[in-house]
Amino acid sequence: MKKLLFVLLISVAVSQSAPAQQTLRYTVWADGVLNAQLPKSNLYGLGAGLRAEVSKPLRTSKSALFAQVGYTRFSEKAAFTANIALLNAGYRYQARKAFSASIGVGAQYWSERMRVRFTDYTIDETFTNVLPSATVGLGWRFKSRYHVGLENRLLVKPERGRLPIRDNVALSLGYTL
Amino acid sequence: MTTLKTFALFASIVLFGTTVYSCQSNGLEVNPDETIGALPPTVIDPADNPRTPEKVALGKALFYDPILSGNKDVSCATCHHPNLGYGDGLDLPIGVGGEGLGNSRRFRSPGVIPFTKRNTPTLLNVAFNGIDAHGTYNPVTAPMFYDLRASSLEAQSLLPIAAFEEMRGDVFTEATAIDSVLARLRAIATYRESFRTVFGGNTAITAQNLGKAIAAFERTLVTNNAPFDRYRRGDASAMTEAQKRGMVLFIQNGCTTCHSGPMFSDYKAHVLGVADNDKLGFSDKGKDNKYAFRTPTLRNIALTAPYMHNGKQQSLADVLTFYDRVRDGEQLNPNVAVSQLDSLLRPRVTLSNDLIEFMHALTDNSFDKSIPSQVPSGLPVGGRIQ
């Protein structure tokens, strides 16, 4: 059910950006992700991911709207691994020639595998959740097509009347096709 | 040129993807000696004290009967009350000379009788005291108390009766307390009858049998069906996701080096350096005067605040904050240097809701909460707790 919802969301986002105009720009990002919540809930350490971005410069051409789909994987830190599909749409402001700042909202689909090996038996479970997300980013562009980005991804997970927050930081390299 | 670039890009994406995906390990491996598991379905009784319904009923009557105390105002249930998880809800217990129950319990004339020096532990699952990570235990040598000074429930039961501030008061001396209480019991027809039925013979009201009857009742105070027990027996839906994450944190943070086995205790004494409780007026030096205290069970921990041997921590969040401060190298008790702290004490945790949620999964509220409507002495049931 949650999976379906997520696929639906992605399709809507992609179809929205689909009526391609000449001005659309395509960028690929490689992300190194840190679960900045250490040591608070040190279930995850480092992750890595890829994103594909479509952006449409606004008339001022100083800023742009963008939509991204992506995948992130948090590799094993003791018990947990996570495979994450993400969707993010937002606004990027090009401050000067090189520097930019962005904000975005979206959702991430988390499939978390938990494995704990007791002497008598092994627990192997997978939790799936869709977490709403908000991002704030800074970027630096060089040689017109290359980018370095630093992004903070805030995820909320409604749980029994509480809203625990997961905070991920991504350091990214981008290339505009 | 562009094709080459696109190809290079594509290739690096694939390489990157496979590298990331192949970062796999086999999950968190729990040390067999530090494992945590479900409680056994049944309790082992000592060979010389088999349980019968009559014996349990007698033990329960004695447990609630203030006739065992010098001033006839305190029973075991005064401090180990079912409404308070078989604890008393206080940081330090008020035994002799007190009135009321839980937070409203007060000394009738403050300053005359001192507080009992340690926080009241729950009696729930006390039948399993001493159980190790492999589920083995012996009820005859079962460790009791924060300083491990007594073995077996049978032996333990007589000690509060002779303790001045707990039950004895100044009516008897320590040496004569048990005999005086036995004489009182012999004067009550119902007790004469019950002891004879349970143990046989006309001289059945002895110290040994008094201990046995109370111990038999205590062995019925078992809660072995907490969400964690059901989860460990295979019901994946018994714990919430937060509790499962909390369980992983519990293991990862080394809590299981001491809170191990089905009772979440290694039944060993450790130096944690908890601050003294000023109410006491002196510093409790624990086992062998080394400030070591036995690891308490974490079973039903949500029902038994406040925490630690002297009730210094009000909530589970406070306990975690305590561990954080220890981790940060703070000295919390001026009498215990940081270098004296237990070497196993290396928690990495920071106050975490998941960890607290997990500790809530150790609660099984389905225990015997029934209170007898009267006790054989005719005294107020439970003592002066109204």
Coordinates of C-alpha atoms in Angstrom, one line a residue:
Chain A
M1 CA 0.0 0.0 0.0
K2 CA 2.7 2.5 1.1
K3 CA 4.8 1.3 -1.9
L4 CA 1.9 2.0 -4.3
L5 CA 1.4 5.4 -2.9
F6 CA 5.0 6.3 -3.4
V7 CA 5.1 5.0 -7.0
L8 CA 2.0 7.1 -7.6
L9 CA 3.6 10.2 -6.1
I10 CA 6.7 9.7 -8.3
S11 CA 4.6 9.2 -11.5
V12 CA 2.7 12.4 -10.7
A13 CA 5.9 14.4 -10.2
V14 CA 7.5 13.0 -13.3
S15 CA 4.4 13.6 -15.5
Q16 CA 4.3 17.2 -14.2
S17 CA 7.7 17.9 -15.4
A18 CA 7.3 15.8 -18.5
P19 CA 5.9 18.4 -21.0
A20 CA 9.4 19.1 -22.0
Q21 CA 10.4 22.5 -23.0
Q22 CA 13.7 23.4 -24.5
T23 CA 14.7 25.0 -21.3
L24 CA 14.6 21.9 -19.2
R25 CA 17.9 20.8 -17.7
Y26 CA 18.9 17.4 -16.5
T27 CA 21.4 16.7 -13.7
V28 CA 22.7 13.6 -12.1
W29 CA 23.9 13.6 -8.5
A30 CA 26.0 11.2 -6.6
D31 CA 25.4 11.5 -2.8
G32 CA 27.4 10.5 0.2
V33 CA 24.9 10.5 3.1
L34 CA 25.5 10.8 6.8
N35 CA 22.9 9.9 9.4
A36 CA 23.6 13.0 11.5
Q37 CA 21.6 11.6 14.4
L38 CA 24.6 9.8 15.7
P39 CA 25.0 9.2 18.7
K40 CA 21.3 9.7 19.6
S41 CA 20.1 6.7 17.7
N42 CA 23.1 5.3 16.1
L43 CA 21.2 2.8 14.0
Y44 CA 22.7 4.1 10.8
G45 CA 26.1 5.5 9.9
L46 CA 27.0 6.2 6.3
G47 CA 25.0 5.8 3.1
A48 CA 25.3 6.6 -0.5
G49 CA 22.9 7.4 -3.3
L50 CA 22.1 8.7 -6.7
R51 CA 19.6 11.2 -7.8
A52 CA 18.2 12.3 -11.2
E53 CA 17.0 15.9 -11.4
V54 CA 15.0 17.8 -13.8
S55 CA 15.0 21.6 -13.5
K56 CA 13.3 24.4 -15.2
P57 CA 14.8 27.9 -14.9
L58 CA 12.4 30.6 -14.1
R59 CA 12.1 33.8 -16.2
T60 CA 14.6 35.7 -14.1
S61 CA 16.9 32.8 -14.9
K62 CA 18.5 33.4 -11.5
S63 CA 16.4 30.7 -10.0
A64 CA 14.8 27.4 -11.0
L65 CA 12.2 24.9 -10.0
F66 CA 13.5 21.3 -9.7
A67 CA 12.2 17.8 -9.2
Q68 CA 14.3 14.8 -8.2
V69 CA 14.0 11.1 -7.9
G70 CA 16.6 9.1 -6.2
Y71 CA 17.9 6.1 -4.4
T72 CA 19.9 5.9 -1.2
R73 CA 21.2 3.0 0.7
F74 CA 22.4 3.0 4.3
S75 CA 24.9 0.2 4.6
E76 CA 24.9 -2.0 7.6
K77 CA 25.7 -0.5 11.0
A78 CA 25.3 -3.5 13.3
A79 CA 21.7 -4.4 12.8
F80 CA 20.1 -2.2 10.2
T81 CA 20.3 -1.6 6.5
A82 CA 18.0 0.7 4.6
N83 CA 17.1 1.0 1.0
I84 CA 15.5 4.3 0.3
A85 CA 13.6 5.8 -2.7
L86 CA 13.2 9.5 -2.6
L87 CA 11.3 12.2 -4.2
N88 CA 12.0 15.9 -3.8
A89 CA 10.7 19.0 -5.5
G90 CA 11.7 22.5 -4.7
Y91 CA 13.2 25.9 -5.6
R92 CA 16.8 26.8 -6.2
Y93 CA 18.1 30.3 -6.0
Q94 CA 21.2 31.1 -7.9
A95 CA 22.8 33.8 -5.8
R96 CA 25.8 34.7 -7.9
K97 CA 27.4 32.9 -10.7
A98 CA 28.5 30.0 -8.7
F99 CA 26.6 29.8 -5.4
S100 CA 23.1 28.6 -5.0
A101 CA 20.7 27.8 -2.2
S102 CA 17.7 25.5 -2.4
I103 CA 14.7 24.3 -0.4
G104 CA 12.5 21.3 -1.2
V105 CA 9.8 19.1 0.1
G106 CA 9.1 15.5 -0.7
A107 CA 8.8 12.0 0.6
Q108 CA 11.1 9.1 1.1
Y109 CA 10.2 5.5 1.0
W110 CA 12.2 3.5 3.5
S111 CA 12.6 -0.2 3.5
E112 CA 14.6 -1.0 6.6
R113 CA 16.0 -4.5 7.3
M114 CA 16.7 -5.4 10.9
R115 CA 18.8 -8.5 11.7
V116 CA 19.7 -9.5 15.2
R117 CA 21.3 -12.9 15.8
F118 CA 20.6 -14.4 19.1
T119 CA 22.1 -17.8 20.0
D120 CA 18.7 -19.5 19.7
Y121 CA 17.4 -17.7 16.7
T122 CA 17.8 -14.9 14.3
I123 CA 15.4 -12.0 13.9
D124 CA 15.1 -10.8 10.3
E125 CA 12.5 -8.2 9.7
T126 CA 11.8 -5.5 7.2
F127 CA 9.9 -2.3 8.1
T128 CA 8.5 -0.2 5.3
N129 CA 7.5 3.4 5.8
V130 CA 6.9 6.6 3.8
L131 CA 8.4 9.6 5.5
P132 CA 7.6 13.1 4.6
S133 CA 10.8 15.1 4.1
A134 CA 12.1 18.7 3.8
T135 CA 15.4 19.7 2.4
V136 CA 17.6 22.7 2.7
G137 CA 20.7 22.9 0.5
L138 CA 23.7 24.9 -0.6
G139 CA 25.4 24.5 -3.9
W140 CA 28.5 25.5 -5.8
R141 CA 28.8 25.3 -9.5
F142 CA 32.0 25.1 -11.5
K143 CA 32.8 24.8 -15.2
S144 CA 29.1 25.4 -15.8
R145 CA 28.2 21.7 -15.7
Y146 CA 29.6 20.5 -12.5
H147 CA 28.2 21.0 -9.0
V148 CA 29.0 20.3 -5.4
G149 CA 26.1 20.3 -3.1
L150 CA 25.5 20.1 0.7
E151 CA 22.0 19.2 1.7
N152 CA 20.2 18.6 5.0
R153 CA 17.3 16.2 4.8
L154 CA 14.8 16.3 7.6
L155 CA 12.4 13.4 7.8
V156 CA 9.5 13.0 10.1
K157 CA 8.1 9.7 11.2
P158 CA 4.7 9.9 12.9
E159 CA 4.7 7.2 15.6
R160 CA 2.1 6.7 18.3
G161 CA 1.4 10.4 18.8
R162 CA 5.1 11.4 18.5
L163 CA 7.0 12.9 15.6
P164 CA 10.5 11.6 15.8
I165 CA 12.8 13.4 13.4
R166 CA 15.6 11.8 11.3
D167 CA 18.2 14.1 10.1
N168 CA 20.4 13.1 7.2
V169 CA 23.1 15.2 5.6
A170 CA 24.1 14.6 2.0
L171 CA 27.3 15.8 0.3
S172 CA 26.8 15.5 -3.4
L173 CA 28.6 15.8 -6.8
G174 CA 26.5 16.7 -9.7
Y175 CA 26.8 16.8 -13.5
T176 CA 24.4 18.5 -15.8
L177 CA 23.9 16.7 -19.0
Chain B
M1 CA 33.2 13.1 -27.2
T2 CA 29.7 13.4 -25.8
T3 CA 29.1 9.7 -26.2
L4 CA 32.3 9.0 -24.4
K5 CA 31.3 11.3 -21.5
T6 CA 27.8 9.8 -21.3
F7 CA 29.3 6.3 -21.3
A8 CA 31.8 7.2 -18.5
L9 CA 29.0 8.7 -16.5
F10 CA 26.8 5.7 -17.0
A11 CA 29.7 3.3 -16.1
S12 CA 30.6 5.2 -12.9
I13 CA 26.9 5.1 -11.9
V14 CA 26.8 1.4 -12.3
L15 CA 30.1 0.9 -10.4
F16 CA 29.0 3.2 -7.7
G17 CA 25.6 1.4 -7.3
T18 CA 27.1 -2.0 -7.1
T19 CA 29.7 -0.9 -4.6
V20 CA 27.1 0.6 -2.4
Y21 CA 24.8 -2.3 -2.6
S22 CA 27.4 -4.9 -1.9
C23 CA 28.2 -3.4 1.5
Q24 CA 26.5 -6.2 3.4
S25 CA 27.1 -7.9 6.7
N26 CA 25.1 -10.5 8.6
G27 CA 23.4 -8.4 11.2
L28 CA 24.0 -7.7 14.9
E29 CA 25.4 -10.7 16.7
V30 CA 24.5 -11.0 20.3
N31 CA 27.1 -12.5 22.7
P32 CA 25.6 -15.7 24.1
D33 CA 26.6 -14.7 27.6
E34 CA 24.9 -11.3 27.2
T35 CA 21.8 -12.5 25.5
I36 CA 18.3 -11.3 26.5
G37 CA 15.4 -13.7 26.1
A38 CA 11.9 -14.7 27.2
L39 CA 11.3 -15.8 30.8
P40 CA 10.6 -19.6 31.2
P41 CA 6.9 -20.6 31.3
T42 CA 7.2 -22.1 34.8
V43 CA 9.1 -21.5 38.1
I44 CA 11.4 -24.0 39.8
D45 CA 10.7 -24.6 43.5
P46 CA 13.3 -25.7 46.0
A47 CA 13.1 -29.5 46.6
D48 CA 12.2 -29.0 50.2
N49 CA 9.5 -26.4 49.5
P50 CA 7.1 -27.6 46.9
R51 CA 4.2 -25.3 46.2
T52 CA 0.6 -26.3 47.1
P53 CA -2.4 -24.0 46.8
E54 CA -2.9 -24.1 50.6
K55 CA 0.7 -23.1 51.2
V56 CA 0.4 -20.2 48.7
A57 CA -2.8 -19.0 50.4
L58 CA -1.1 -19.1 53.8
G59 CA 1.9 -17.2 52.4
K60 CA -0.4 -14.6 50.9
A61 CA -2.2 -14.1 54.2
L62 CA 1.1 -13.7 56.0
F63 CA 2.3 -11.3 53.3
Y64 CA -0.6 -8.9 54.0
D65 CA -0.8 -9.4 57.8
P66 CA 0.8 -6.6 59.9
I67 CA 0.9 -9.1 62.8
L68 CA 4.4 -9.8 61.6
S69 CA 5.5 -6.3 62.6
G70 CA 6.3 -5.1 66.1
N71 CA 3.7 -2.3 66.3
K72 CA 1.3 -4.3 64.1
D73 CA 1.3 -1.5 61.6
V74 CA 3.5 -2.8 58.7
S75 CA 3.1 -5.8 56.5
C76 CA 5.2 -6.9 53.5
A77 CA 2.5 -5.4 51.3
T78 CA 3.1 -2.0 52.9
C79 CA 6.2 -1.7 50.8
H80 CA 5.5 -4.4 48.2
H81 CA 2.0 -3.5 47.1
P82 CA 0.3 -4.9 44.0
N83 CA -1.1 -1.5 43.0
L84 CA 2.5 -0.2 42.8
G85 CA 4.0 -3.2 40.9
Y86 CA 4.9 -4.9 44.2
G87 CA 7.1 -1.9 45.1
D88 CA 6.1 1.2 47.0
G89 CA 6.5 4.1 44.6
L90 CA 8.8 5.9 46.9
D91 CA 12.5 6.7 46.6
L92 CA 13.2 5.4 50.1
P93 CA 10.6 3.3 52.0
I94 CA 8.7 4.3 55.1
G95 CA 8.2 1.3 57.2
V96 CA 7.6 1.5 61.0
G97 CA 5.7 4.5 62.1
G98 CA 4.3 5.4 58.7
E99 CA 0.8 5.7 57.3
G100 CA -0.7 5.8 53.8
L101 CA 0.4 4.2 50.6
G102 CA 2.6 5.2 47.7
N103 CA 3.2 8.9 47.3
S104 CA 0.9 9.8 50.2
R105 CA 2.8 7.6 52.7
R106 CA 4.2 9.7 55.6
F107 CA 5.8 9.2 59.0
R108 CA 3.2 9.9 61.7
S109 CA 6.0 11.6 63.7
P110 CA 8.8 12.6 61.4
G111 CA 12.3 12.1 62.7
V112 CA 11.6 9.3 65.2
I113 CA 12.1 6.3 62.8
P114 CA 14.6 6.6 59.9
F115 CA 13.8 5.9 56.3
T116 CA 14.7 2.4 55.2
K117 CA 18.0 2.9 53.4
R118 CA 17.2 1.4 50.0
N119 CA 14.6 1.7 47.3
T120 CA 12.0 -1.1 47.4
P121 CA 12.6 -3.6 44.5
T122 CA 9.6 -5.2 42.9
L123 CA 8.8 -8.8 43.9
L124 CA 7.4 -9.6 40.4
N125 CA 9.5 -12.4 39.0
V126 CA 11.7 -12.5 42.1
A127 CA 11.2 -16.3 41.7
F128 CA 13.7 -16.1 38.9
N129 CA 16.4 -14.2 40.8
G130 CA 19.8 -15.5 39.8
I131 CA 18.8 -16.8 36.3
D132 CA 21.7 -16.5 33.9
A133 CA 21.7 -15.7 30.2
H134 CA 21.3 -19.4 29.5
G135 CA 18.2 -19.7 31.6
T136 CA 19.8 -21.6 34.5
Y137 CA 19.1 -20.8 38.1
N138 CA 18.8 -22.4 41.6
P139 CA 16.1 -21.2 43.9
V140 CA 18.1 -22.4 47.0
T141 CA 21.0 -20.0 46.2
A142 CA 19.0 -17.3 44.5
P143 CA 20.7 -13.9 45.2
M144 CA 18.7 -11.3 47.1
F145 CA 19.1 -7.6 47.9
Y146 CA 21.1 -4.8 46.3
D147 CA 24.2 -6.0 48.1
L148 CA 23.5 -9.8 47.5
R149 CA 23.6 -10.4 51.3
A150 CA 20.9 -13.1 51.4
S151 CA 20.3 -16.2 49.4
S152 CA 16.8 -17.7 48.6
L153 CA 13.4 -16.3 49.2
E154 CA 12.9 -18.6 52.2
A155 CA 15.9 -17.0 54.0
Q156 CA 15.1 -13.5 52.9
S157 CA 11.5 -13.5 54.2
L158 CA 12.5 -13.4 57.8
L159 CA 14.9 -10.5 57.5
P160 CA 12.5 -7.6 57.1
I161 CA 10.6 -8.8 60.2
A162 CA 13.7 -8.4 62.3
A163 CA 14.8 -5.1 60.7
F164 CA 14.2 -2.1 63.0
E165 CA 13.0 0.5 60.5
E166 CA 11.2 -2.0 58.2
M167 CA 8.9 -3.9 60.5
R168 CA 10.3 -4.6 64.0
G169 CA 10.3 -1.1 65.5
D170 CA 11.3 -1.0 69.2
V171 CA 8.8 -3.5 70.5
F172 CA 11.2 -6.4 70.2
T173 CA 15.0 -6.7 70.0
E174 CA 16.5 -8.0 66.8
A175 CA 17.3 -11.3 68.4
T176 CA 13.8 -12.0 69.8
A177 CA 11.8 -10.5 66.9
I178 CA 11.1 -13.8 65.0
D179 CA 10.3 -15.8 68.1
S180 CA 8.0 -13.1 69.4
V181 CA 6.2 -13.0 66.0
L182 CA 5.9 -16.8 66.0
A183 CA 4.3 -16.7 69.5
R184 CA 1.8 -14.2 68.1
L185 CA 0.9 -16.5 65.2
R186 CA 0.5 -19.5 67.6
A187 CA -2.1 -17.6 69.5
I188 CA -4.3 -17.2 66.4
A189 CA -6.5 -20.3 65.7
T190 CA -6.6 -19.7 61.9
Y191 CA -2.8 -19.7 61.6
R192 CA -2.5 -22.8 63.9
E193 CA -5.0 -24.6 61.6
S194 CA -3.4 -23.4 58.3
F195 CA 0.2 -24.2 59.3
R196 CA -0.9 -27.7 60.5
T197 CA -2.7 -28.3 57.1
V198 CA 0.2 -27.1 55.1
F199 CA 3.2 -28.5 57.0
G200 CA 1.7 -31.1 59.2
G201 CA 2.1 -31.6 63.0
N202 CA 1.2 -29.4 65.9
T203 CA 4.5 -27.6 66.0
A204 CA 4.3 -26.4 62.4
I205 CA 4.6 -22.7 63.3
T206 CA 8.4 -22.3 63.0
A207 CA 10.6 -19.7 61.5
Q208 CA 11.5 -22.1 58.7
N209 CA 7.9 -22.7 57.8
L210 CA 7.0 -19.0 58.0
G211 CA 9.8 -18.4 55.4
K212 CA 8.7 -21.3 53.3
A213 CA 5.0 -20.1 53.1
I214 CA 5.9 -16.5 52.2
A215 CA 8.4 -17.7 49.6
A216 CA 5.8 -20.1 48.1
F217 CA 3.4 -17.1 47.6
E218 CA 6.2 -14.9 46.2
R219 CA 6.9 -17.6 43.6
T220 CA 3.4 -17.1 42.2
L221 CA 4.1 -13.4 41.4
V222 CA 5.3 -14.2 37.9
T223 CA 4.8 -12.1 34.8
N224 CA 6.4 -13.9 31.9
N225 CA 4.2 -12.6 29.0
A226 CA 5.4 -9.1 28.3
P227 CA 5.5 -7.9 24.7
F228 CA 9.2 -8.7 24.7
D229 CA 8.5 -12.3 25.8
R230 CA 6.0 -12.8 23.0
Y231 CA 8.3 -11.2 20.5
R232 CA 11.2 -13.4 21.5
R233 CA 8.9 -16.5 21.3
G234 CA 8.2 -15.6 17.7
D235 CA 5.3 -13.1 17.6
A236 CA 6.8 -10.4 15.4
S237 CA 3.9 -8.0 15.9
A238 CA 4.2 -8.1 19.7
M239 CA 6.6 -5.1 19.8
T240 CA 6.3 -1.8 18.0
E241 CA 8.9 -0.7 15.5
A242 CA 10.2 1.8 18.0
Q243 CA 10.5 -0.9 20.6
K244 CA 12.5 -3.1 18.1
R245 CA 14.8 -0.2 17.4
G246 CA 15.1 0.3 21.1
M247 CA 16.1 -3.3 21.6
V248 CA 18.9 -2.9 19.1
L249 CA 20.1 0.2 20.8
F250 CA 19.9 -1.6 24.1
I251 CA 22.2 -4.3 22.8
Q252 CA 24.5 -2.0 20.8
N253 CA 25.0 0.4 23.8
G254 CA 26.3 -2.4 26.0
C255 CA 23.3 -2.4 28.4
T256 CA 23.3 -6.2 28.0
T257 CA 26.8 -6.5 29.5
C258 CA 25.1 -6.2 32.9
H259 CA 21.3 -6.3 32.1
S260 CA 21.5 -9.7 30.6
G261 CA 19.4 -12.9 30.6
P262 CA 15.7 -13.2 30.8
M263 CA 15.6 -11.0 33.9
F264 CA 17.8 -8.3 32.4
S265 CA 20.3 -8.7 35.3
D266 CA 23.6 -10.5 35.7
Y267 CA 22.9 -10.6 39.5
K268 CA 26.4 -9.1 40.1
A269 CA 27.3 -5.9 41.9
H270 CA 28.7 -3.0 39.9
V271 CA 30.0 0.4 40.8
L272 CA 27.9 3.0 39.0
G273 CA 28.5 6.0 41.3
V274 CA 24.9 7.0 41.7
A275 CA 24.6 10.2 43.9
D276 CA 23.6 9.7 47.5
N277 CA 20.1 10.4 48.6
D278 CA 20.3 13.3 51.1
K279 CA 17.1 12.2 52.9
L280 CA 19.1 9.3 54.3
G281 CA 21.6 11.4 56.2
F282 CA 24.5 9.1 55.4
S283 CA 26.2 7.6 52.4
D284 CA 25.1 4.0 51.5
K285 CA 28.4 2.2 50.6
G286 CA 26.7 -0.8 49.1
K287 CA 28.4 -4.2 48.8
D288 CA 31.7 -4.6 50.7
N289 CA 31.7 -0.8 51.2
K290 CA 32.8 -0.4 47.6
Y291 CA 29.7 1.4 46.4
A292 CA 28.8 -1.6 44.3
F293 CA 25.1 -2.5 43.9
R294 CA 23.5 -5.4 42.2
T295 CA 22.1 -4.9 38.7
P296 CA 18.4 -4.7 39.2
T297 CA 15.9 -6.5 36.9
L298 CA 14.4 -4.3 34.2
R299 CA 11.2 -6.4 34.1
N300 CA 8.1 -4.2 34.7
I301 CA 10.5 -1.3 35.1
A302 CA 7.7 1.1 33.8
L303 CA 5.7 0.2 37.0
T304 CA 8.4 0.8 39.6
A305 CA 9.6 4.4 39.5
P306 CA 11.7 5.9 41.1
Y307 CA 14.9 4.1 40.2
M308 CA 18.3 3.1 41.5
H309 CA 19.2 1.7 44.9
N310 CA 18.2 4.9 46.6
G311 CA 15.4 6.1 44.2
K312 CA 17.6 9.0 43.0
Q313 CA 16.2 8.9 39.4
Q314 CA 12.6 9.8 39.0
S315 CA 12.0 8.5 35.5
L316 CA 13.5 6.3 32.9
A317 CA 14.5 9.4 31.0
D318 CA 16.4 10.5 34.1
V319 CA 18.2 7.1 34.3
L320 CA 19.3 7.5 30.7
T321 CA 20.5 11.1 31.4
F322 CA 22.4 9.5 34.3
Y323 CA 24.2 7.1 31.9
D324 CA 24.9 10.0 29.6
R325 CA 26.5 12.0 32.4
V326 CA 28.6 9.0 33.3
R327 CA 29.6 8.5 29.7
D328 CA 30.7 12.2 29.6
G329 CA 33.0 11.5 32.5
E330 CA 31.1 13.3 35.2
Q331 CA 31.5 12.3 38.9
L332 CA 28.1 12.1 40.4
N333 CA 28.9 10.8 43.9
P334 CA 31.7 12.7 45.6
N335 CA 32.7 9.4 47.4
V336 CA 33.2 7.5 44.1
A337 CA 36.0 8.6 41.8
V338 CA 35.4 8.2 38.1
S339 CA 38.3 5.7 38.1
Q340 CA 36.4 3.4 40.5
L341 CA 33.4 3.0 38.1
D342 CA 32.8 -0.4 36.6
S343 CA 34.8 -1.1 33.5
L344 CA 31.8 -2.5 31.8
L345 CA 30.1 0.8 32.1
R346 CA 30.7 2.2 28.6
P347 CA 27.2 3.3 27.5
R348 CA 27.2 5.2 24.2
V349 CA 23.6 6.1 24.5
T350 CA 22.1 9.5 24.5
L351 CA 18.6 9.9 25.9
S352 CA 16.6 8.0 23.4
N353 CA 12.8 7.6 23.1
D354 CA 13.3 4.2 21.4
L355 CA 15.3 2.9 24.3
I356 CA 12.5 4.0 26.7
E357 CA 9.9 2.5 24.5
F358 CA 11.8 -0.8 24.6
M359 CA 11.9 -0.8 28.3
H360 CA 8.1 -0.4 28.3
A361 CA 8.0 -3.6 26.3
L362 CA 9.2 -5.4 29.4
T363 CA 5.9 -4.7 31.3
D364 CA 3.4 -7.5 31.8
N365 CA 0.5 -6.1 33.8
S366 CA -1.4 -9.4 34.1
F367 CA 0.0 -10.3 37.6
D368 CA -2.0 -11.1 40.7
K369 CA -3.4 -7.8 42.0
S370 CA -5.9 -9.3 44.4
I371 CA -5.8 -8.2 48.0
P372 CA -7.3 -10.4 50.7
S373 CA -10.4 -8.8 52.2
Q374 CA -9.2 -9.8 55.7
V375 CA -6.2 -11.4 57.4
P376 CA -6.3 -14.0 60.2
S377 CA -5.2 -11.5 62.9
G378 CA -8.1 -9.3 62.1
L379 CA -5.7 -6.3 61.8
P380 CA -6.1 -3.9 58.9
V381 CA -5.1 -5.7 55.7
G382 CA -1.6 -4.6 54.5
G383 CA -0.9 -2.5 57.6
R384 CA -1.5 1.2 58.2
I385 CA -1.8 2.0 54.5
Q386 CA -5.2 3.8 54.4

